[in-house]
Amino acid sequence: MVESTRIVLASRPAGAPTPENFRIETAEIPAPAEGEVLLRTLYLSLDPYMRGRMSSAKSYAEPVEVGAVMVGATVAEVLESRAPSVSKGDVVLAYSGWQTHDVAPAHGLRVLDPAKAPVSTALGVLGMPGFTAYAGLSRIGKPQPGETLVVAAATGAVGSTVGQIAKIKGARTVGIAGGPRKVAYLNEIGFDVAIDHRAPDFAEQLAAAVPDGIDIYFENVGGSVAEAVYPLLNNYARVPVCGLIANYNATGVPAGPDRLPAFYGRILTKSLTVRGFIQSEFVRELYPDFLREMGEWVAGGRVHYLEDVVHGLAAAPEAFIGMLEGRNFGKLVVRVAD
Ligand code: NDP
């Protein structure tokens, strides 16, 4: 028997999650059966979608039950294997959730090659968030040379990759982020313009940054950023709706007048394409291309990535709460074990 330390959902949040919504526990896990492996978590990914899983509201995935381990992608070391496809000592991409150890079927695991890239990148630029950027752009955003793309949460795992892929495709890129440190980083990694959405004159700065209008708005946030973007969209602009993090902790509809008629009006009169997506929709079709192409871009220094690493499983709740407030700087991962 191996003891696993895990963080479970203690209660469902009303509004922003608090530390009291999580509880740390230990549990004994059984030895692996035939076809299974025993895993020790090295890294845990913290992602905005987990806020949705904490809620019982109907969504595209089942909620985490109260008392159950919080879900999440992990990079783990195989301590014991009872499957031919995976060996003891392998480092794998798994989905063990917020816990130090797990027993899992081997067939869902991807063996990582630490010689190709740091293994933590399988949770970020070379994993689900990087793929989200890649798929949303290649299937919906479709940036063309000379077009203008705008993306918010632009220093994050998805947004930074969106901006850099669009730049490779020849687009002019405008990144939006919270605070001067993040804005400086966007300039460093090659965004044409970087803007702080917390600036009092944010909407004016954005309008000045896009003299030819906006052809692609990669929607990561919604809220006041989206409101400033929509009047600037060009005819035939594309809006891959990837995330709406400004709404994730909302407990009701936003204050003010009903904006839906104006929103539909713009879709109609400007012939906009507004298309929501969940990245998993494109995995079968695009994942091998993504791994090859993004692997080359990262190895060749054409796509940069930033990781925000917090240490120890116990730090996960606070780090996760902070991410929903913009306190992370780069892809948020927890270093669970060395
Ligand atoms: P990030 O690393 O970008 O972290 C979230 C960031 O969102 C924060 O750092 C903060 O950045 C920004 N943010 C938070 N609140 C607001 C707000 N009110 N207004 C503007 N920005 C805000 O996360 P990810 O890269 O992992 O995810 C980015 C988005 O992509 C999320 O909406 C997520 O849900 C979505 N997503 C969707 C997927 C899909 O399949 N559709 C898959 C993966 C992610 P700052 O300080 O710069 O404002």
CSV table of C-alpha atoms and ligand atoms in Angstrom, one decimal:
chain,number,residue,atom,x,y,z
A,1,MET,CA,0.0,0.0,0.0
A,2,VAL,CA,1.1,3.5,-0.8
A,3,GLU,CA,-0.2,6.6,0.9
A,4,SER,CA,-1.3,9.4,-1.4
A,5,THR,CA,-1.8,13.0,-0.1
A,6,ARG,CA,-4.6,14.6,-2.0
A,7,ILE,CA,-6.7,17.8,-2.2
A,8,VAL,CA,-10.4,17.2,-2.4
A,9,LEU,CA,-13.3,19.6,-3.1
A,10,ALA,CA,-14.6,20.3,0.4
A,11,SER,CA,-17.5,22.5,-0.7
A,12,ARG,CA,-18.7,24.3,-3.8
A,13,PRO,CA,-17.8,28.0,-4.0
A,14,ALA,CA,-20.3,30.7,-4.3
A,15,GLY,CA,-18.4,33.3,-6.3
A,16,ALA,CA,-14.6,33.3,-6.0
A,17,PRO,CA,-13.2,30.1,-4.5
A,18,THR,CA,-11.7,30.3,-1.0
A,19,PRO,CA,-9.2,28.0,0.8
A,20,GLU,CA,-12.2,26.5,2.7
A,21,ASN,CA,-13.5,25.0,-0.5
A,22,PHE,CA,-10.5,22.6,-0.5
A,23,ARG,CA,-9.4,20.0,2.1
A,24,ILE,CA,-6.1,18.1,2.2
A,25,GLU,CA,-6.4,14.4,3.1
A,26,THR,CA,-4.3,11.2,2.9
A,27,ALA,CA,-5.6,7.9,1.5
A,28,GLU,CA,-4.0,4.5,0.9
A,29,ILE,CA,-4.1,3.5,-2.7
A,30,PRO,CA,-4.0,-0.2,-3.8
A,31,ALA,CA,-1.2,-1.8,-5.7
A,32,PRO,CA,-1.7,-1.6,-9.5
A,33,ALA,CA,-3.6,-4.5,-11.2
A,34,GLU,CA,-2.8,-6.0,-14.6
A,35,GLY,CA,-2.7,-3.2,-17.2
A,36,GLU,CA,-2.2,-0.5,-14.5
A,37,VAL,CA,0.7,1.6,-13.2
A,38,LEU,CA,1.6,3.3,-9.9
A,39,LEU,CA,2.4,7.0,-10.4
A,40,ARG,CA,4.2,9.6,-8.4
A,41,THR,CA,3.1,13.1,-9.4
A,42,LEU,CA,6.0,15.4,-10.3
A,43,TYR,CA,4.0,18.4,-11.7
A,44,LEU,CA,0.3,19.3,-11.4
A,45,SER,CA,-1.3,21.7,-13.9
A,46,LEU,CA,-3.6,24.4,-12.6
A,47,ASP,CA,-6.0,25.6,-15.3
A,48,PRO,CA,-9.0,27.9,-15.3
A,49,TYR,CA,-11.4,25.2,-16.4
A,50,MET,CA,-11.1,23.7,-12.9
A,51,ARG,CA,-13.3,26.5,-11.6
A,52,GLY,CA,-16.1,25.1,-13.8
A,53,ARG,CA,-15.6,21.6,-12.3
A,54,MET,CA,-16.0,23.0,-8.8
A,55,SER,CA,-19.5,24.1,-9.7
A,56,SER,CA,-22.6,21.8,-10.1
A,57,ALA,CA,-23.9,23.9,-13.1
A,58,LYS,CA,-24.4,21.9,-16.2
A,59,SER,CA,-21.4,22.1,-18.5
A,60,TYR,CA,-19.5,20.2,-21.2
A,61,ALA,CA,-17.8,18.0,-18.4
A,62,GLU,CA,-19.1,16.4,-15.2
A,63,PRO,CA,-18.5,18.4,-12.0
A,64,VAL,CA,-16.1,17.1,-9.3
A,65,GLU,CA,-18.2,15.6,-6.6
A,66,VAL,CA,-17.9,17.2,-3.1
A,67,GLY,CA,-15.3,15.0,-1.2
A,68,ALA,CA,-13.6,13.8,-4.5
A,69,VAL,CA,-10.1,14.6,-5.6
A,70,MET,CA,-9.8,17.7,-7.7
A,71,VAL,CA,-9.2,16.8,-11.3
A,72,GLY,CA,-6.2,17.9,-13.3
A,73,ALA,CA,-3.4,16.9,-15.7
A,74,THR,CA,-0.2,15.8,-14.2
A,75,VAL,CA,3.3,14.8,-15.2
A,76,ALA,CA,4.3,11.7,-13.2
A,77,GLU,CA,7.0,9.2,-12.7
A,78,VAL,CA,6.1,5.5,-13.1
A,79,LEU,CA,7.0,3.8,-9.8
A,80,GLU,CA,5.6,0.4,-10.8
A,81,SER,CA,4.2,-0.9,-14.0
A,82,ARG,CA,2.0,-3.9,-14.8
A,83,ALA,CA,1.6,-2.9,-18.5
A,84,PRO,CA,3.9,-3.5,-21.4
A,85,SER,CA,3.6,0.0,-22.9
A,86,VAL,CA,5.0,1.8,-19.9
A,87,SER,CA,8.2,1.0,-17.8
A,88,LYS,CA,9.2,1.8,-14.3
A,89,GLY,CA,11.1,5.1,-14.4
A,90,ASP,CA,9.2,6.5,-17.4
A,91,VAL,CA,7.9,10.0,-17.1
A,92,VAL,CA,4.3,10.2,-18.4
A,93,LEU,CA,1.5,12.7,-19.0
A,94,ALA,CA,-1.4,11.6,-16.9
A,95,TYR,CA,-4.6,12.9,-15.4
A,96,SER,CA,-4.2,12.0,-11.7
A,97,GLY,CA,-5.6,15.3,-10.3
A,98,TRP,CA,-4.4,17.1,-7.2
A,99,GLN,CA,-2.6,14.2,-5.5
A,100,THR,CA,0.9,12.9,-4.9
A,101,HIS,CA,0.3,9.3,-6.0
A,102,ASP,CA,-2.2,7.5,-8.2
A,103,VAL,CA,-2.9,4.1,-9.7
A,104,ALA,CA,-4.1,4.5,-13.3
A,105,PRO,CA,-4.7,2.4,-16.5
A,106,ALA,CA,-1.6,2.5,-18.7
A,107,HIS,CA,-3.5,3.0,-21.9
A,108,GLY,CA,-4.4,6.7,-21.2
A,109,LEU,CA,-0.8,7.7,-20.6
A,110,ARG,CA,1.7,9.4,-22.9
A,111,VAL,CA,5.4,8.7,-22.3
A,112,LEU,CA,7.4,11.9,-22.4
A,113,ASP,CA,10.9,12.3,-23.7
A,114,PRO,CA,12.8,14.6,-21.2
A,115,ALA,CA,15.6,15.0,-23.9
A,116,LYS,CA,13.2,16.8,-26.2
A,117,ALA,CA,11.8,19.4,-23.8
A,118,PRO,CA,11.4,19.9,-20.1
A,119,VAL,CA,8.7,17.5,-19.0
A,120,SER,CA,6.6,20.3,-17.4
A,121,THR,CA,6.0,21.7,-20.9
A,122,ALA,CA,3.6,18.8,-21.5
A,123,LEU,CA,1.2,20.7,-19.3
A,124,GLY,CA,1.7,24.0,-21.1
A,125,VAL,CA,3.1,25.1,-24.4
A,126,LEU,CA,3.5,21.5,-25.6
A,127,GLY,CA,0.3,20.3,-24.0
A,128,MET,CA,-3.4,21.1,-23.7
A,129,PRO,CA,-3.1,25.0,-23.5
A,130,GLY,CA,-0.6,25.1,-26.4
A,131,PHE,CA,-2.9,22.9,-28.4
A,132,THR,CA,-5.9,25.1,-27.6
A,133,ALA,CA,-4.1,28.0,-29.1
A,134,TYR,CA,-2.9,26.0,-32.1
A,135,ALA,CA,-6.4,24.5,-32.8
A,136,GLY,CA,-8.4,27.7,-32.2
A,137,LEU,CA,-6.2,29.6,-34.6
A,138,SER,CA,-5.8,27.0,-37.3
A,139,ARG,CA,-9.5,26.0,-37.4
A,140,ILE,CA,-11.3,29.3,-36.5
A,141,GLY,CA,-9.0,32.3,-36.3
A,142,LYS,CA,-7.1,31.6,-39.5
A,143,PRO,CA,-4.7,34.6,-39.3
A,144,GLN,CA,-3.5,35.9,-42.6
A,145,PRO,CA,-0.4,38.0,-43.3
A,146,GLY,CA,-1.0,41.7,-42.5
A,147,GLU,CA,-4.2,41.0,-40.4
A,148,THR,CA,-4.5,42.3,-36.9
A,149,LEU,CA,-5.0,39.8,-34.0
A,150,VAL,CA,-6.0,40.7,-30.5
A,151,VAL,CA,-5.7,38.4,-27.5
A,152,ALA,CA,-6.1,38.9,-23.8
A,153,ALA,CA,-4.6,36.9,-20.9
A,154,ALA,CA,-1.7,37.2,-23.3
A,155,THR,CA,1.1,36.2,-20.9
A,156,GLY,CA,-0.8,33.0,-20.0
A,157,ALA,CA,-0.4,29.6,-21.4
A,158,VAL,CA,-3.0,29.9,-24.1
A,159,GLY,CA,-2.7,33.7,-24.9
A,160,SER,CA,1.1,33.8,-25.2
A,161,THR,CA,1.0,30.9,-27.7
A,162,VAL,CA,-1.8,32.5,-29.7
A,163,GLY,CA,0.1,35.7,-30.1
A,164,GLN,CA,3.3,34.0,-31.2
A,165,ILE,CA,1.7,31.6,-33.6
A,166,ALA,CA,-0.2,34.5,-35.2
A,167,LYS,CA,3.1,36.4,-35.5
A,168,ILE,CA,4.7,33.3,-37.3
A,169,LYS,CA,1.7,33.4,-39.7
A,170,GLY,CA,2.5,37.1,-40.5
A,171,ALA,CA,-0.3,38.8,-38.5
A,172,ARG,CA,0.2,42.0,-36.5
A,173,THR,CA,-0.4,41.1,-32.8
A,174,VAL,CA,-1.8,43.1,-29.9
A,175,GLY,CA,-1.5,41.5,-26.5
A,176,ILE,CA,-3.6,42.5,-23.5
A,177,ALA,CA,-2.5,41.7,-20.0
A,178,GLY,CA,-2.8,42.9,-16.4
A,179,GLY,CA,0.0,45.1,-15.1
A,180,PRO,CA,3.3,46.6,-16.3
A,181,ARG,CA,5.4,43.5,-15.6
A,182,LYS,CA,3.2,41.4,-17.9
A,183,VAL,CA,3.1,44.2,-20.5
A,184,ALA,CA,6.9,44.3,-20.6
A,185,TYR,CA,7.1,40.6,-21.1
A,186,LEU,CA,4.7,40.8,-24.1
A,187,ASN,CA,7.0,43.4,-25.7
A,188,GLU,CA,10.0,41.1,-25.0
A,189,ILE,CA,8.5,38.1,-26.8
A,190,GLY,CA,7.5,40.0,-29.9
A,191,PHE,CA,3.9,41.3,-29.6
A,192,ASP,CA,3.7,44.4,-31.8
A,193,VAL,CA,1.7,46.2,-29.1
A,194,ALA,CA,1.0,45.3,-25.5
A,195,ILE,CA,-1.7,47.0,-23.4
A,196,ASP,CA,-2.6,46.8,-19.7
A,197,HIS,CA,-6.4,46.2,-19.4
A,198,ARG,CA,-6.3,47.7,-15.9
A,199,ALA,CA,-5.3,51.1,-17.3
A,200,PRO,CA,-8.1,53.7,-16.9
A,201,ASP,CA,-7.8,54.6,-20.6
A,202,PHE,CA,-7.6,50.9,-21.8
A,203,ALA,CA,-10.4,51.3,-24.4
A,204,GLU,CA,-8.7,54.3,-25.9
A,205,GLN,CA,-5.3,52.7,-25.9
A,206,LEU,CA,-6.7,49.6,-27.7
A,207,ALA,CA,-8.5,51.7,-30.3
A,208,ALA,CA,-5.2,53.6,-31.0
A,209,ALA,CA,-3.3,50.3,-31.3
A,210,VAL,CA,-5.5,49.0,-34.1
A,211,PRO,CA,-5.7,51.7,-36.8
A,212,ASP,CA,-6.9,49.1,-39.4
A,213,GLY,CA,-9.4,47.5,-37.0
A,214,ILE,CA,-9.3,43.9,-35.7
A,215,ASP,CA,-9.5,40.8,-37.9
A,216,ILE,CA,-9.2,38.2,-35.2
A,217,TYR,CA,-10.1,38.5,-31.6
A,218,PHE,CA,-9.1,35.3,-29.7
A,219,GLU,CA,-11.5,35.5,-26.8
A,220,ASN,CA,-10.0,34.3,-23.6
A,221,VAL,CA,-11.6,36.6,-21.1
A,222,GLY,CA,-14.9,38.3,-21.9
A,223,GLY,CA,-16.0,41.1,-19.6
A,224,SER,CA,-14.7,44.7,-20.1
A,225,VAL,CA,-11.9,43.6,-22.5
A,226,ALA,CA,-14.5,42.1,-24.9
A,227,GLU,CA,-16.7,45.2,-24.6
A,228,ALA,CA,-13.7,47.4,-25.7
A,229,VAL,CA,-12.8,45.0,-28.6
A,230,TYR,CA,-16.2,44.4,-30.2
A,231,PRO,CA,-16.7,47.9,-31.7
A,232,LEU,CA,-13.3,47.6,-33.3
A,233,LEU,CA,-13.9,44.4,-35.2
A,234,ASN,CA,-13.7,44.5,-39.0
A,235,ASN,CA,-16.1,43.0,-41.5
A,236,TYR,CA,-15.6,39.2,-41.6
A,237,ALA,CA,-13.6,39.2,-38.4
A,238,ARG,CA,-13.2,35.8,-36.7
A,239,VAL,CA,-13.7,35.3,-32.9
A,240,PRO,CA,-12.6,31.9,-31.6
A,241,VAL,CA,-14.4,31.9,-28.2
A,242,CYS,CA,-12.0,30.0,-26.1
A,243,GLY,CA,-12.6,31.2,-22.6
A,244,LEU,CA,-14.5,33.8,-20.5
A,245,ILE,CA,-12.5,33.9,-17.4
A,246,ALA,CA,-13.9,37.3,-16.3
A,247,ASN,CA,-17.2,35.5,-15.8
A,248,TYR,CA,-16.0,32.3,-14.0
A,249,ASN,CA,-16.6,33.6,-10.5
A,250,ALA,CA,-19.8,35.5,-11.4
A,251,THR,CA,-22.9,34.8,-9.4
A,252,GLY,CA,-25.3,36.7,-11.6
A,253,VAL,CA,-25.7,38.6,-14.9
A,254,PRO,CA,-23.5,41.8,-15.2
A,255,ALA,CA,-25.0,45.1,-14.2
A,256,GLY,CA,-26.2,47.6,-16.8
A,257,PRO,CA,-28.4,47.3,-19.9
A,258,ASP,CA,-28.9,44.2,-21.9
A,259,ARG,CA,-26.0,44.0,-24.4
A,260,LEU,CA,-27.2,41.0,-26.4
A,261,PRO,CA,-29.2,42.9,-29.1
A,262,ALA,CA,-26.1,45.1,-29.9
A,263,PHE,CA,-23.9,42.0,-29.9
A,264,TYR,CA,-26.1,40.2,-32.4
A,265,GLY,CA,-26.4,43.3,-34.4
A,266,ARG,CA,-22.6,43.4,-34.9
A,267,ILE,CA,-22.5,39.8,-35.8
A,268,LEU,CA,-25.1,40.5,-38.5
A,269,THR,CA,-23.9,43.8,-40.0
A,270,LYS,CA,-20.2,42.9,-39.9
A,271,SER,CA,-20.6,39.3,-41.0
A,272,LEU,CA,-18.6,38.1,-38.0
A,273,THR,CA,-17.8,34.5,-37.3
A,274,VAL,CA,-18.1,33.9,-33.6
A,275,ARG,CA,-17.4,30.3,-32.8
A,276,GLY,CA,-17.0,28.6,-29.4
A,277,PHE,CA,-14.8,25.5,-29.1
A,278,ILE,CA,-13.4,23.1,-26.6
A,279,GLN,CA,-10.0,22.0,-27.6
A,280,SER,CA,-10.8,18.3,-27.3
A,281,GLU,CA,-13.0,18.6,-30.4
A,282,PHE,CA,-9.8,18.9,-32.6
A,283,VAL,CA,-7.5,16.4,-30.8
A,284,ARG,CA,-8.0,13.5,-33.2
A,285,GLU,CA,-7.6,15.7,-36.3
A,286,LEU,CA,-4.7,18.0,-35.2
A,287,TYR,CA,-2.7,16.6,-32.3
A,288,PRO,CA,0.1,15.0,-34.2
A,289,ASP,CA,0.6,18.1,-36.4
A,290,PHE,CA,0.6,20.2,-33.2
A,291,LEU,CA,3.2,18.1,-31.5
A,292,ARG,CA,5.5,18.2,-34.5
A,293,GLU,CA,5.1,21.8,-35.4
A,294,MET,CA,5.0,23.3,-31.9
A,295,GLY,CA,7.9,21.1,-30.9
A,296,GLU,CA,9.9,22.6,-33.7
A,297,TRP,CA,8.8,26.2,-32.9
A,298,VAL,CA,9.7,25.8,-29.2
A,299,ALA,CA,13.0,24.0,-29.9
A,300,GLY,CA,13.9,26.6,-32.5
A,301,GLY,CA,13.1,29.5,-30.2
A,302,ARG,CA,10.3,30.8,-32.3
A,303,VAL,CA,7.7,30.2,-29.6
A,304,HIS,CA,8.7,31.3,-26.0
A,305,TYR,CA,7.0,30.0,-22.9
A,306,LEU,CA,6.9,31.1,-19.3
A,307,GLU,CA,6.1,28.9,-16.3
A,308,ASP,CA,4.9,30.0,-12.9
A,309,VAL,CA,6.0,27.2,-10.6
A,310,VAL,CA,4.7,26.9,-7.1
A,311,HIS,CA,6.1,24.3,-4.7
A,312,GLY,CA,4.3,21.6,-2.9
A,313,LEU,CA,0.8,20.2,-3.3
A,314,ALA,CA,-0.5,22.2,-0.3
A,315,ALA,CA,0.2,25.4,-2.2
A,316,ALA,CA,-2.3,24.5,-5.0
A,317,PRO,CA,-5.5,26.0,-3.7
A,318,GLU,CA,-4.0,29.4,-3.0
A,319,ALA,CA,-2.2,29.4,-6.4
A,320,PHE,CA,-5.4,28.4,-8.2
A,321,ILE,CA,-7.5,31.1,-6.5
A,322,GLY,CA,-4.7,33.6,-7.5
A,323,MET,CA,-4.9,32.6,-11.1
A,324,LEU,CA,-8.5,33.6,-11.3
A,325,GLU,CA,-7.5,37.0,-10.1
A,326,GLY,CA,-4.5,37.3,-12.5
A,327,ARG,CA,-1.8,36.7,-9.9
A,328,ASN,CA,-0.1,34.0,-12.0
A,329,PHE,CA,2.6,35.0,-14.5
A,330,GLY,CA,2.8,32.3,-17.1
A,331,LYS,CA,1.6,28.7,-17.2
A,332,LEU,CA,0.8,27.8,-13.6
A,333,VAL,CA,2.2,24.5,-12.4
A,334,VAL,CA,2.7,22.9,-9.0
A,335,ARG,CA,6.0,21.1,-8.4
A,336,VAL,CA,4.6,18.3,-6.4
A,337,ALA,CA,7.8,16.2,-6.1
A,338,ASP,CA,11.4,16.4,-7.3
B,1,NDP,P1,-3.8,31.9,-17.9
B,1,NDP,O1,-2.5,31.4,-17.6
B,1,NDP,O2,-3.9,33.0,-19.0
B,1,NDP,O3,-4.4,32.5,-16.5
B,1,NDP,C1,-5.6,33.2,-16.5
B,1,NDP,C2,-5.4,34.7,-16.7
B,1,NDP,O4,-6.6,35.3,-17.1
B,1,NDP,C3,-4.9,35.5,-15.5
B,1,NDP,O5,-3.5,35.4,-15.3
B,1,NDP,C4,-5.3,36.9,-15.9
B,1,NDP,O6,-4.3,37.5,-16.7
B,1,NDP,C5,-6.5,36.7,-16.9
B,1,NDP,N1,-7.7,37.2,-16.2
B,1,NDP,C6,-8.3,36.8,-15.1
B,1,NDP,N2,-9.4,37.5,-14.9
B,1,NDP,C7,-9.5,38.4,-15.9
B,1,NDP,C8,-10.4,39.5,-16.2
B,1,NDP,N3,-11.5,39.7,-15.4
B,1,NDP,N4,-10.2,40.2,-17.3
B,1,NDP,C9,-9.2,40.0,-18.1
B,1,NDP,N5,-8.3,39.0,-17.9
B,1,NDP,C10,-8.4,38.2,-16.8
B,1,NDP,O7,-4.8,30.8,-18.2
B,1,NDP,P2,-4.9,29.8,-19.5
B,1,NDP,O8,-3.9,30.3,-20.6
B,1,NDP,O9,-4.8,28.5,-19.1
B,1,NDP,O10,-6.4,30.1,-20.1
B,1,NDP,C11,-6.7,31.2,-20.8
B,1,NDP,C12,-8.2,31.1,-21.2
B,1,NDP,O11,-8.4,30.0,-22.1
B,1,NDP,C13,-9.2,30.8,-20.0
B,1,NDP,O12,-10.4,31.5,-20.2
B,1,NDP,C14,-9.4,29.3,-20.1
B,1,NDP,O13,-10.7,29.0,-19.5
B,1,NDP,C15,-9.4,29.2,-21.6
B,1,NDP,N6,-9.1,27.8,-22.1
B,1,NDP,C16,-10.1,27.2,-22.9
B,1,NDP,C17,-9.9,26.0,-23.5
B,1,NDP,C18,-10.8,25.4,-24.5
B,1,NDP,O14,-10.7,24.3,-24.8
B,1,NDP,N7,-11.8,26.2,-24.9
B,1,NDP,C19,-8.7,25.2,-23.1
B,1,NDP,C20,-7.8,25.9,-22.2
B,1,NDP,C21,-8.0,27.1,-21.7
B,1,NDP,P3,-4.0,39.1,-16.7
B,1,NDP,O15,-3.3,39.4,-15.4
B,1,NDP,O16,-3.1,39.3,-17.8
B,1,NDP,O17,-5.3,39.8,-16.8
